[in-house]
């Protein structure tokens, strides 16, 4: 029943290369992919489990309440498509006519399958169910953006107040919010629900005034940067690093073309740009600084949490207890949770429909910032250290941790439970894991292949000559 209960999936299967739409004329049935190979013990146990789950879902769930799009996402597909079944049908990974890129990718797979737990479905998600938004090749040419009006000059900032940055030569603009300086307590107390050890000890930290983007960098803004700076795919990382670190830099070398559709087919425009690396985010800030004559950069971890809290001291900048919002726990799973308040402020697992959303979906925090919690994780300038706060002292001003391998990410994403969206929650990049299916050598320094919910927002340092009244 489950194979054809979802009409959209059934129709997509009939449009795919697995349904007689291939040169060989072979038609592959559902069980060939969604069960281990026939004749194996694992085939029968998996079939029994799937049947029980099928009956339970039929008895307890409403068809219209099931998020079918979510079940088409890669992380879910990996649970119901078996690598051994793929290899049983495709024993020869280097058939006649395979492209050079295909050879390179399959060699990488053979060498790293066990090391990185690589799955065939990671690169061939549309093989069994046709998806018009799936592209298995590099993006060509420039990205389409709104070019109706190109700005001639950057914004002139003379006062410490909100302003709209305009990027000369592009149609991109960024609404910047004036964040007053002050002191706050970073981290969370031991008794805060879902407190983690890397959120302690709490410290009283001073933060200088700065400007912060109202929302995460959007696709319109990121594509303006990409279109002006994109590099050829054969440009070596060493060449790019050398150019972008020059003291007399007048033009940055930007990203190489991404594979497929980096927006995942969800839409671009004002949605947050995603899947770029920390280096790509830093290079965007370099470009923006050169274009506007100001000093743009990523926020420090202290600046980020200070801005996210907006003067509040509770787990969220809005009212509510994480225990009441989380999906964890027997009673919450059984009876559900009251999402009335939290839904108005964050895009997360319970309301995102498993994709990013536009900023208009949420209300701002007390500082006027949107999506500080949820939607996408945001890069910070700091390197991650689980014991960072132990090295800080009460009264420290504008701390920045520069030691470590991975970078801090904050805010949680559209995939996360409410427990991971607390203002104090810390996270970090996982560079190797986020690049595990990238077959390039060297791997991309611009785009991640295995993470979707990552983006960034920019801050701007106060230009010289701006007088700020003491609070």
CSV table of C-alpha atoms in Angstrom, one decimal:
chain,number,residue,atom,x,y,z
A,1,UNK,CA,0.0,0.0,0.0
A,2,UNK,CA,2.7,2.5,1.0
A,3,UNK,CA,4.3,2.5,-2.4
A,4,UNK,CA,1.3,4.0,-4.1
A,5,UNK,CA,-0.5,5.7,-1.3
A,6,UNK,CA,1.4,8.9,-2.1
A,7,UNK,CA,0.2,9.8,-5.6
A,8,UNK,CA,2.9,12.3,-6.1
A,9,UNK,CA,5.7,9.8,-5.4
A,10,UNK,CA,4.0,7.3,-7.6
A,11,UNK,CA,3.8,9.8,-10.5
A,12,UNK,CA,7.4,10.8,-10.0
A,13,UNK,CA,8.5,7.2,-10.1
A,14,UNK,CA,6.7,6.7,-13.5
A,15,UNK,CA,8.7,9.7,-14.8
A,16,UNK,CA,12.0,8.5,-13.6
A,17,UNK,CA,14.8,6.5,-15.3
A,18,UNK,CA,13.7,3.5,-13.2
A,19,UNK,CA,10.4,3.3,-14.9
A,20,UNK,CA,11.2,2.2,-18.4
A,21,UNK,CA,12.5,5.7,-19.3
A,22,UNK,CA,16.0,4.5,-20.1
A,23,UNK,CA,17.9,3.1,-23.0
A,24,UNK,CA,17.8,-0.5,-21.6
A,25,UNK,CA,14.0,-0.5,-21.2
A,26,UNK,CA,14.3,-2.0,-17.7
A,27,UNK,CA,11.5,-1.2,-15.3
A,28,UNK,CA,12.5,-1.2,-11.6
A,29,UNK,CA,9.8,-1.9,-9.0
A,30,UNK,CA,9.6,-0.3,-5.5
A,31,UNK,CA,11.0,-3.3,-3.6
A,32,UNK,CA,14.2,-3.3,-5.7
A,33,UNK,CA,15.2,0.0,-4.1
A,34,UNK,CA,13.3,0.2,-0.8
A,35,UNK,CA,14.2,-3.3,0.4
A,36,UNK,CA,17.5,-5.1,0.7
A,37,UNK,CA,18.2,-7.6,-2.1
A,38,UNK,CA,15.8,-10.4,-2.5
A,39,UNK,CA,16.8,-13.8,-1.0
A,40,UNK,CA,18.6,-12.2,1.9
A,41,UNK,CA,17.6,-12.4,5.6
A,42,UNK,CA,17.7,-8.7,5.8
A,43,UNK,CA,15.2,-8.4,3.0
A,44,UNK,CA,12.5,-10.3,5.0
A,45,UNK,CA,13.2,-8.5,8.3
A,46,UNK,CA,13.1,-5.1,6.6
A,47,UNK,CA,9.9,-6.1,4.7
A,48,UNK,CA,8.2,-7.1,8.0
A,49,UNK,CA,9.2,-3.9,9.7
A,50,UNK,CA,8.0,-1.8,6.8
A,51,UNK,CA,4.6,-3.7,6.8
A,52,UNK,CA,4.1,-3.1,10.5
A,53,UNK,CA,4.9,0.6,10.1
A,54,UNK,CA,2.6,0.7,7.1
A,55,UNK,CA,-0.4,-0.7,9.1
A,56,UNK,CA,0.3,1.5,12.1
A,57,UNK,CA,0.5,4.7,10.0
A,58,UNK,CA,-2.8,3.7,8.2
A,59,UNK,CA,-4.6,3.3,11.5
A,60,UNK,CA,-3.2,6.3,13.3
A,61,UNK,CA,-2.4,9.0,10.8
A,62,UNK,CA,-4.3,11.1,8.3
A,63,UNK,CA,-3.0,11.1,4.8
A,64,UNK,CA,-3.4,14.9,4.5
A,65,UNK,CA,-1.3,15.5,7.6
A,66,UNK,CA,1.8,13.6,6.3
A,67,UNK,CA,4.6,15.8,5.0
A,68,UNK,CA,5.3,14.0,1.7
A,69,UNK,CA,7.8,16.5,0.5
A,70,UNK,CA,9.9,15.8,3.7
A,71,UNK,CA,9.9,12.1,2.8
A,72,UNK,CA,11.5,13.0,-0.6
A,73,UNK,CA,14.5,14.7,1.1
A,74,UNK,CA,17.9,13.0,1.1
A,75,UNK,CA,18.3,12.4,4.8
A,76,UNK,CA,15.0,10.5,4.9
A,77,UNK,CA,15.6,8.7,1.6
A,78,UNK,CA,18.9,7.3,3.0
A,79,UNK,CA,16.8,5.4,5.6
A,80,UNK,CA,14.6,3.7,3.1
A,81,UNK,CA,17.0,3.1,0.1
A,82,UNK,CA,19.6,0.4,0.5
A,83,UNK,CA,23.1,0.7,-0.9
A,84,UNK,CA,23.4,-3.1,-1.4
A,85,UNK,CA,20.3,-3.0,-3.6
A,86,UNK,CA,21.7,-0.2,-5.7
A,87,UNK,CA,24.9,-2.2,-6.2
A,88,UNK,CA,23.0,-5.4,-6.9
A,89,UNK,CA,21.5,-3.8,-10.0
A,90,UNK,CA,24.5,-1.6,-10.9
A,91,UNK,CA,27.4,-3.9,-10.4
A,92,UNK,CA,29.4,-2.0,-13.1
A,93,UNK,CA,30.0,1.5,-11.9
A,94,UNK,CA,31.9,2.4,-15.1
A,95,UNK,CA,29.6,1.5,-17.9
A,96,UNK,CA,30.2,2.5,-21.5
A,97,UNK,CA,29.4,6.2,-22.1
A,98,UNK,CA,30.0,7.4,-18.5
A,99,UNK,CA,31.3,11.0,-18.4
A,100,UNK,CA,34.7,12.0,-17.0
A,101,UNK,CA,32.9,13.6,-14.0
A,102,UNK,CA,31.0,10.3,-13.5
A,103,UNK,CA,34.3,8.3,-13.5
A,104,UNK,CA,35.8,10.7,-11.0
A,105,UNK,CA,32.7,10.5,-8.7
A,106,UNK,CA,32.5,6.7,-8.8
A,107,UNK,CA,36.3,6.3,-8.2
A,108,UNK,CA,35.8,8.6,-5.1
A,109,UNK,CA,32.9,6.4,-4.0
A,110,UNK,CA,34.9,3.2,-4.3
A,111,UNK,CA,37.7,4.6,-2.3
A,112,UNK,CA,35.6,6.2,0.4
A,113,UNK,CA,32.4,4.3,0.7
A,114,UNK,CA,33.2,2.7,4.1
A,115,UNK,CA,35.3,5.6,5.4
A,116,UNK,CA,32.5,8.2,5.0
A,117,UNK,CA,29.5,5.8,4.9
A,118,UNK,CA,28.7,7.1,1.4
A,119,UNK,CA,25.3,6.3,-0.1
A,120,UNK,CA,24.5,5.9,-3.8
A,121,UNK,CA,21.3,7.9,-3.2
A,122,UNK,CA,23.3,11.0,-2.1
A,123,UNK,CA,24.2,11.7,-5.7
A,124,UNK,CA,21.3,9.9,-7.5
A,125,UNK,CA,18.3,11.1,-5.5
A,126,UNK,CA,16.2,11.5,-8.7
A,127,UNK,CA,17.0,8.1,-10.1
A,128,UNK,CA,13.8,6.5,-8.6
A,129,UNK,CA,11.6,9.5,-8.4
A,130,UNK,CA,11.9,12.3,-11.0
A,131,UNK,CA,12.5,15.7,-9.5
A,132,UNK,CA,12.6,18.7,-11.9
A,133,UNK,CA,14.5,20.7,-9.2
A,134,UNK,CA,17.3,18.2,-9.1
A,135,UNK,CA,20.4,18.9,-11.2
A,136,UNK,CA,23.4,16.6,-11.3
A,137,UNK,CA,25.9,19.1,-12.9
A,138,UNK,CA,27.5,22.4,-12.2
A,139,UNK,CA,25.5,25.6,-12.5
A,140,UNK,CA,26.4,27.4,-15.7
A,141,UNK,CA,26.7,31.2,-16.3
A,142,UNK,CA,25.6,33.9,-13.9
A,143,UNK,CA,22.7,33.6,-11.5
A,144,UNK,CA,19.5,35.3,-12.3
A,145,UNK,CA,18.9,38.3,-10.1
A,146,UNK,CA,16.7,41.3,-10.0
A,147,UNK,CA,18.5,43.9,-12.2
A,148,UNK,CA,15.7,46.4,-12.6
A,149,UNK,CA,17.6,49.0,-10.6
A,150,UNK,CA,21.3,49.2,-10.0
A,151,UNK,CA,22.6,51.4,-7.3
A,152,UNK,CA,25.2,54.0,-8.1
A,153,UNK,CA,26.6,54.6,-4.7
A,154,UNK,CA,26.9,53.1,-1.2
A,155,UNK,CA,24.8,54.4,1.7
A,156,UNK,CA,26.3,57.3,3.5
A,157,UNK,CA,26.1,56.8,7.3
A,158,UNK,CA,26.4,59.9,9.5
A,159,UNK,CA,24.5,58.8,12.6
A,160,UNK,CA,24.2,55.7,14.7
A,161,UNK,CA,20.8,54.6,13.5
A,162,UNK,CA,19.3,52.0,11.1
A,163,UNK,CA,20.2,52.4,7.5
A,164,UNK,CA,19.9,50.6,4.1
A,165,UNK,CA,23.2,49.6,2.6
A,166,UNK,CA,23.1,49.9,-1.2
A,167,UNK,CA,25.8,48.0,-3.2
A,168,UNK,CA,27.1,50.0,-6.1
A,169,UNK,CA,26.7,48.4,-9.5
A,170,UNK,CA,24.2,45.9,-8.3
A,171,UNK,CA,20.5,45.8,-7.4
A,172,UNK,CA,21.4,44.4,-3.9
A,173,UNK,CA,20.6,46.3,-0.7
A,174,UNK,CA,20.9,45.2,3.0
A,175,UNK,CA,18.8,46.6,5.8
A,176,UNK,CA,21.2,47.3,8.8
A,177,UNK,CA,20.1,47.6,12.4
A,178,UNK,CA,21.9,49.7,14.9
A,179,UNK,CA,22.8,47.5,17.9
A,180,UNK,CA,23.6,49.6,21.0
A,181,UNK,CA,26.6,48.6,23.0
A,182,UNK,CA,26.2,47.2,26.5
A,183,UNK,CA,26.9,44.2,28.8
A,184,UNK,CA,25.1,40.9,29.1
A,185,UNK,CA,25.5,37.5,30.5
A,186,UNK,CA,26.7,35.0,27.9
A,187,UNK,CA,25.8,31.3,28.3
A,188,UNK,CA,23.1,29.6,30.3
A,189,UNK,CA,22.7,28.5,33.9
A,190,UNK,CA,22.9,24.9,34.9
A,191,UNK,CA,19.2,24.7,35.6
A,192,UNK,CA,18.1,26.0,32.2
A,193,UNK,CA,16.2,23.2,30.3
A,194,UNK,CA,18.5,21.5,27.8
A,195,UNK,CA,21.6,23.3,29.1
A,196,UNK,CA,24.8,22.0,27.6
A,197,UNK,CA,28.3,22.1,29.2
A,198,UNK,CA,29.8,24.3,26.5
A,199,UNK,CA,27.4,27.0,27.6
A,200,UNK,CA,29.2,27.4,30.9
A,201,UNK,CA,30.5,29.0,32.9
A,202,UNK,CA,28.3,32.1,32.4
A,203,UNK,CA,30.3,35.3,32.0
A,204,UNK,CA,29.4,39.0,32.1
A,205,UNK,CA,30.7,40.4,28.8
A,206,UNK,CA,30.8,43.9,27.4
A,207,UNK,CA,30.0,44.5,23.7
A,208,UNK,CA,30.8,47.6,21.7
A,209,UNK,CA,28.0,49.1,19.4
A,210,UNK,CA,27.8,47.8,15.9
A,211,UNK,CA,25.4,47.4,13.0
A,212,UNK,CA,23.9,44.0,12.2
A,213,UNK,CA,21.8,42.9,9.1
A,214,UNK,CA,18.1,42.6,9.9
A,215,UNK,CA,18.0,39.2,8.2
A,216,UNK,CA,20.4,36.5,7.0
A,217,UNK,CA,22.1,37.2,3.7
A,218,UNK,CA,19.6,36.5,1.0
A,219,UNK,CA,20.0,34.8,-2.4
A,220,UNK,CA,19.5,38.1,-4.2
A,221,UNK,CA,22.4,39.6,-2.2
A,222,UNK,CA,24.7,36.5,-2.5
A,223,UNK,CA,24.1,36.2,-6.2
A,224,UNK,CA,25.1,39.8,-6.7
A,225,UNK,CA,28.4,38.9,-5.1
A,226,UNK,CA,28.7,35.7,-7.1
A,227,UNK,CA,28.0,37.3,-10.4
A,228,UNK,CA,30.7,39.9,-9.9
A,229,UNK,CA,33.4,37.6,-8.5
A,230,UNK,CA,32.9,34.0,-9.6
A,231,UNK,CA,36.0,32.0,-10.3
A,232,UNK,CA,36.6,29.3,-12.9
A,233,UNK,CA,36.3,25.7,-11.6
A,234,UNK,CA,40.0,25.0,-12.4
A,235,UNK,CA,41.3,28.0,-10.3
A,236,UNK,CA,43.3,26.4,-7.4
A,237,UNK,CA,42.4,27.2,-3.8
A,238,UNK,CA,46.0,28.4,-3.3
A,239,UNK,CA,45.7,31.0,-6.0
A,240,UNK,CA,42.4,32.2,-4.6
A,241,UNK,CA,43.7,32.3,-1.0
A,242,UNK,CA,46.8,34.3,-2.2
A,243,UNK,CA,44.8,36.8,-4.1
A,244,UNK,CA,42.2,37.4,-1.3
A,245,UNK,CA,44.8,37.9,1.4
A,246,UNK,CA,46.8,40.6,-0.4
A,247,UNK,CA,47.1,43.9,1.4
A,248,UNK,CA,46.5,45.9,-1.8
A,249,UNK,CA,43.4,43.8,-2.7
A,250,UNK,CA,41.0,45.7,-5.0
A,251,UNK,CA,38.9,42.8,-6.3
A,252,UNK,CA,38.2,39.5,-4.6
A,253,UNK,CA,38.2,36.1,-6.2
A,254,UNK,CA,34.8,34.6,-5.5
A,255,UNK,CA,33.0,31.2,-5.6
A,256,UNK,CA,33.3,28.6,-8.3
A,257,UNK,CA,30.0,27.4,-9.8
A,258,UNK,CA,28.0,25.1,-7.4
A,259,UNK,CA,26.7,21.7,-8.3
A,260,UNK,CA,23.0,21.5,-8.9
A,261,UNK,CA,20.6,24.0,-7.4
A,262,UNK,CA,22.1,25.3,-4.2
A,263,UNK,CA,18.6,26.6,-3.1
A,264,UNK,CA,17.4,23.0,-3.2
A,265,UNK,CA,14.5,24.1,-5.4
A,266,UNK,CA,12.9,26.0,-2.5
A,267,UNK,CA,13.1,29.4,-4.1
A,268,UNK,CA,15.6,32.2,-4.0
A,269,UNK,CA,14.9,36.0,-3.8
A,270,UNK,CA,14.7,36.9,-0.1
A,271,UNK,CA,15.1,33.4,1.2
A,272,UNK,CA,18.5,32.9,3.1
A,273,UNK,CA,21.4,31.9,0.9
A,274,UNK,CA,22.6,28.5,2.0
A,275,UNK,CA,25.3,25.7,1.6
A,276,UNK,CA,28.2,28.1,1.3
A,277,UNK,CA,31.3,27.6,3.4
A,278,UNK,CA,32.6,29.8,6.1
A,279,UNK,CA,35.3,31.0,3.7
A,280,UNK,CA,32.7,32.0,1.2
A,281,UNK,CA,30.9,34.0,3.8
A,282,UNK,CA,34.1,35.7,4.8
A,283,UNK,CA,34.8,36.5,1.2
A,284,UNK,CA,31.3,38.0,0.8
A,285,UNK,CA,32.1,40.3,3.6
A,286,UNK,CA,35.4,41.3,1.9
A,287,UNK,CA,33.6,42.0,-1.3
A,288,UNK,CA,30.9,44.1,0.5
A,289,UNK,CA,33.6,46.1,2.3
A,290,UNK,CA,35.4,46.9,-0.9
A,291,UNK,CA,32.1,47.8,-2.7
A,292,UNK,CA,30.9,50.2,0.1
A,293,UNK,CA,34.0,51.5,1.7
A,294,UNK,CA,32.8,50.2,5.1
A,295,UNK,CA,34.1,47.4,7.4
A,296,UNK,CA,31.8,44.4,7.0
A,297,UNK,CA,32.5,41.1,8.6
A,298,UNK,CA,30.9,38.1,10.4
A,299,UNK,CA,29.7,38.7,14.0
A,300,UNK,CA,31.7,37.4,16.9
A,301,UNK,CA,30.0,34.8,19.0
A,302,UNK,CA,29.5,37.4,21.8
A,303,UNK,CA,28.0,39.9,19.4
A,304,UNK,CA,25.7,37.3,18.0
A,305,UNK,CA,24.3,36.1,21.4
A,306,UNK,CA,24.0,39.7,22.6
A,307,UNK,CA,22.1,40.6,19.5
A,308,UNK,CA,19.9,37.5,19.6
A,309,UNK,CA,18.9,38.1,23.2
A,310,UNK,CA,17.9,41.7,22.5
A,311,UNK,CA,18.2,42.6,26.2
A,312,UNK,CA,16.4,39.5,27.5
A,313,UNK,CA,17.8,37.0,29.9
A,314,UNK,CA,15.4,34.0,29.3
A,315,UNK,CA,16.1,30.9,27.1
A,316,UNK,CA,14.4,32.6,24.1
A,317,UNK,CA,14.0,36.3,23.4
A,318,UNK,CA,10.2,35.6,23.6
A,319,UNK,CA,8.2,34.1,26.4
A,320,UNK,CA,8.2,30.3,26.8
A,321,UNK,CA,9.8,27.3,28.5
A,322,UNK,CA,11.9,25.0,26.2
A,323,UNK,CA,10.3,22.0,28.0
A,324,UNK,CA,6.9,23.2,26.8
A,325,UNK,CA,8.1,23.7,23.2
A,326,UNK,CA,10.2,20.6,22.6
A,327,UNK,CA,9.1,17.5,20.8
A,328,UNK,CA,11.2,15.4,23.2
A,329,UNK,CA,9.6,13.6,26.1
A,330,UNK,CA,6.8,11.0,26.3
A,331,UNK,CA,3.9,13.4,27.1
A,332,UNK,CA,4.9,16.0,24.4
A,333,UNK,CA,5.2,13.3,21.8
A,334,UNK,CA,1.9,11.8,22.8
A,335,UNK,CA,-0.2,15.0,23.1
A,336,UNK,CA,1.8,17.4,21.0
A,337,UNK,CA,3.0,20.9,22.0
A,338,UNK,CA,1.5,24.3,22.0
A,339,UNK,CA,3.3,26.2,19.2
A,340,UNK,CA,1.1,29.3,19.2
A,341,UNK,CA,3.8,31.7,20.5
A,342,UNK,CA,7.0,30.2,19.2
A,343,UNK,CA,5.6,29.8,15.6
A,344,UNK,CA,5.4,33.6,15.4
A,345,UNK,CA,9.1,34.0,16.0
A,346,UNK,CA,11.1,31.1,14.5
A,347,UNK,CA,11.2,28.7,11.6
A,348,UNK,CA,12.0,25.3,13.0
A,349,UNK,CA,11.1,21.6,12.8
A,350,UNK,CA,7.4,22.1,13.7
A,351,UNK,CA,6.5,24.7,11.2
A,352,UNK,CA,9.2,24.9,8.4
A,353,UNK,CA,7.8,22.1,6.1
A,354,UNK,CA,11.4,21.1,6.0
A,355,UNK,CA,12.7,24.0,4.1
A,356,UNK,CA,13.9,27.6,4.7
A,357,UNK,CA,11.3,30.4,4.7
A,358,UNK,CA,11.3,34.1,3.8
A,359,UNK,CA,11.9,36.6,6.6
A,360,UNK,CA,8.3,37.8,6.4
A,361,UNK,CA,7.2,34.6,8.1
A,362,UNK,CA,8.4,35.7,11.5
A,363,UNK,CA,8.3,38.7,13.9
A,364,UNK,CA,11.5,40.5,15.0
A,365,UNK,CA,13.3,40.3,18.3
A,366,UNK,CA,13.5,43.4,20.6
A,367,UNK,CA,16.4,44.8,18.6
A,368,UNK,CA,14.5,44.4,15.3
A,369,UNK,CA,16.3,41.4,14.0
A,370,UNK,CA,14.6,38.5,12.3
A,371,UNK,CA,15.4,34.8,12.2
A,372,UNK,CA,18.2,35.0,14.8
A,373,UNK,CA,16.7,31.7,16.0
A,374,UNK,CA,15.8,29.1,13.4
A,375,UNK,CA,15.7,29.1,9.6
A,376,UNK,CA,19.4,28.6,9.1
A,377,UNK,CA,22.4,28.3,11.4
A,378,UNK,CA,24.7,31.3,11.2
A,379,UNK,CA,28.4,31.5,11.0
A,380,UNK,CA,30.4,33.5,13.6
A,381,UNK,CA,33.9,34.8,13.4
A,382,UNK,CA,35.1,32.7,16.3
A,383,UNK,CA,36.7,29.3,16.2
A,384,UNK,CA,34.8,26.8,18.3
A,385,UNK,CA,36.1,25.8,21.7
A,386,UNK,CA,33.9,23.8,24.1
A,387,UNK,CA,35.6,25.5,27.0
A,388,UNK,CA,35.8,29.0,25.5
A,389,UNK,CA,33.9,30.7,28.4
A,390,UNK,CA,36.4,29.2,30.9
A,391,UNK,CA,39.1,31.3,29.3
A,392,UNK,CA,37.0,34.5,29.5
A,393,UNK,CA,36.6,36.7,32.6
A,394,UNK,CA,33.7,38.9,33.8
A,395,UNK,CA,34.1,42.3,32.3
A,396,UNK,CA,35.9,41.2,29.2
A,397,UNK,CA,35.1,43.3,26.2
A,398,UNK,CA,34.5,42.1,22.6
A,399,UNK,CA,36.2,38.7,23.1
A,400,UNK,CA,37.1,36.6,20.0
A,401,UNK,CA,38.4,33.1,20.1
A,402,UNK,CA,40.9,32.4,17.2
A,403,UNK,CA,42.1,29.0,18.3
A,404,UNK,CA,40.6,25.8,17.0
A,405,UNK,CA,39.7,23.9,13.8
A,406,UNK,CA,36.0,24.4,13.4
A,407,UNK,CA,33.9,27.6,13.4
A,408,UNK,CA,31.1,28.5,15.7
A,409,UNK,CA,27.6,28.4,14.3
A,410,UNK,CA,24.6,29.8,16.1
A,411,UNK,CA,20.8,29.9,16.1
A,412,UNK,CA,19.8,26.5,14.9
A,413,UNK,CA,17.9,25.8,11.7
A,414,UNK,CA,14.6,24.9,10.1
A,415,UNK,CA,15.4,21.3,10.9
A,416,UNK,CA,15.9,21.7,14.6
A,417,UNK,CA,13.8,21.0,17.6
A,418,UNK,CA,12.9,24.0,19.9
A,419,UNK,CA,15.4,22.8,22.5
A,420,UNK,CA,18.3,23.6,20.0
A,421,UNK,CA,17.0,27.1,19.4
A,422,UNK,CA,17.8,28.7,22.8
A,423,UNK,CA,19.8,31.9,22.6
A,424,UNK,CA,22.7,30.2,24.5
A,425,UNK,CA,22.8,27.1,22.3
A,426,UNK,CA,26.2,26.7,20.6
A,427,UNK,CA,27.1,24.7,17.6
A,428,UNK,CA,30.1,24.3,15.2
A,429,UNK,CA,30.9,23.5,11.6
A,430,UNK,CA,31.7,19.9,10.7
A,431,UNK,CA,33.9,20.6,7.7
A,432,UNK,CA,34.8,17.0,6.7
A,433,UNK,CA,31.3,15.6,7.3
A,434,UNK,CA,29.7,18.5,5.3
A,435,UNK,CA,31.9,17.7,2.4
A,436,UNK,CA,31.8,13.9,2.4
A,437,UNK,CA,30.1,13.4,-0.9
A,438,UNK,CA,32.1,16.1,-2.7
A,439,UNK,CA,34.3,14.0,-5.1
A,440,UNK,CA,36.6,16.9,-6.1
A,441,UNK,CA,40.3,16.9,-5.3
A,442,UNK,CA,40.8,19.3,-3.7
A,443,UNK,CA,37.3,19.6,-2.2
A,444,UNK,CA,35.4,22.9,-2.7
A,445,UNK,CA,36.4,25.8,-0.6
A,446,UNK,CA,33.1,27.5,-1.5
A,447,UNK,CA,30.2,25.1,-1.3
A,448,UNK,CA,29.2,22.3,1.1
A,449,UNK,CA,27.7,19.2,-0.4
A,450,UNK,CA,26.2,17.7,2.7
A,451,UNK,CA,24.5,20.4,4.7
A,452,UNK,CA,21.6,22.6,3.8
A,453,UNK,CA,20.7,24.7,6.9
A,454,UNK,CA,23.7,26.9,7.0
A,455,UNK,CA,24.0,30.6,6.1
A,456,UNK,CA,25.2,33.8,7.7
A,457,UNK,CA,24.4,37.5,8.4
A,458,UNK,CA,26.8,40.4,8.3
A,459,UNK,CA,27.7,43.1,10.8
A,460,UNK,CA,29.3,46.4,10.1
A,461,UNK,CA,31.7,48.2,12.4
A,462,UNK,CA,31.0,51.8,13.3
A,463,UNK,CA,32.4,54.2,10.7
A,464,UNK,CA,34.9,56.8,11.9
A,465,UNK,CA,33.3,60.1,12.9
A,466,UNK,CA,30.0,58.6,14.1
A,467,UNK,CA,29.2,59.9,17.6
A,468,UNK,CA,27.3,57.5,19.8
A,469,UNK,CA,25.4,58.8,22.8
A,470,UNK,CA,26.1,56.9,26.0
A,471,UNK,CA,23.2,54.7,27.2
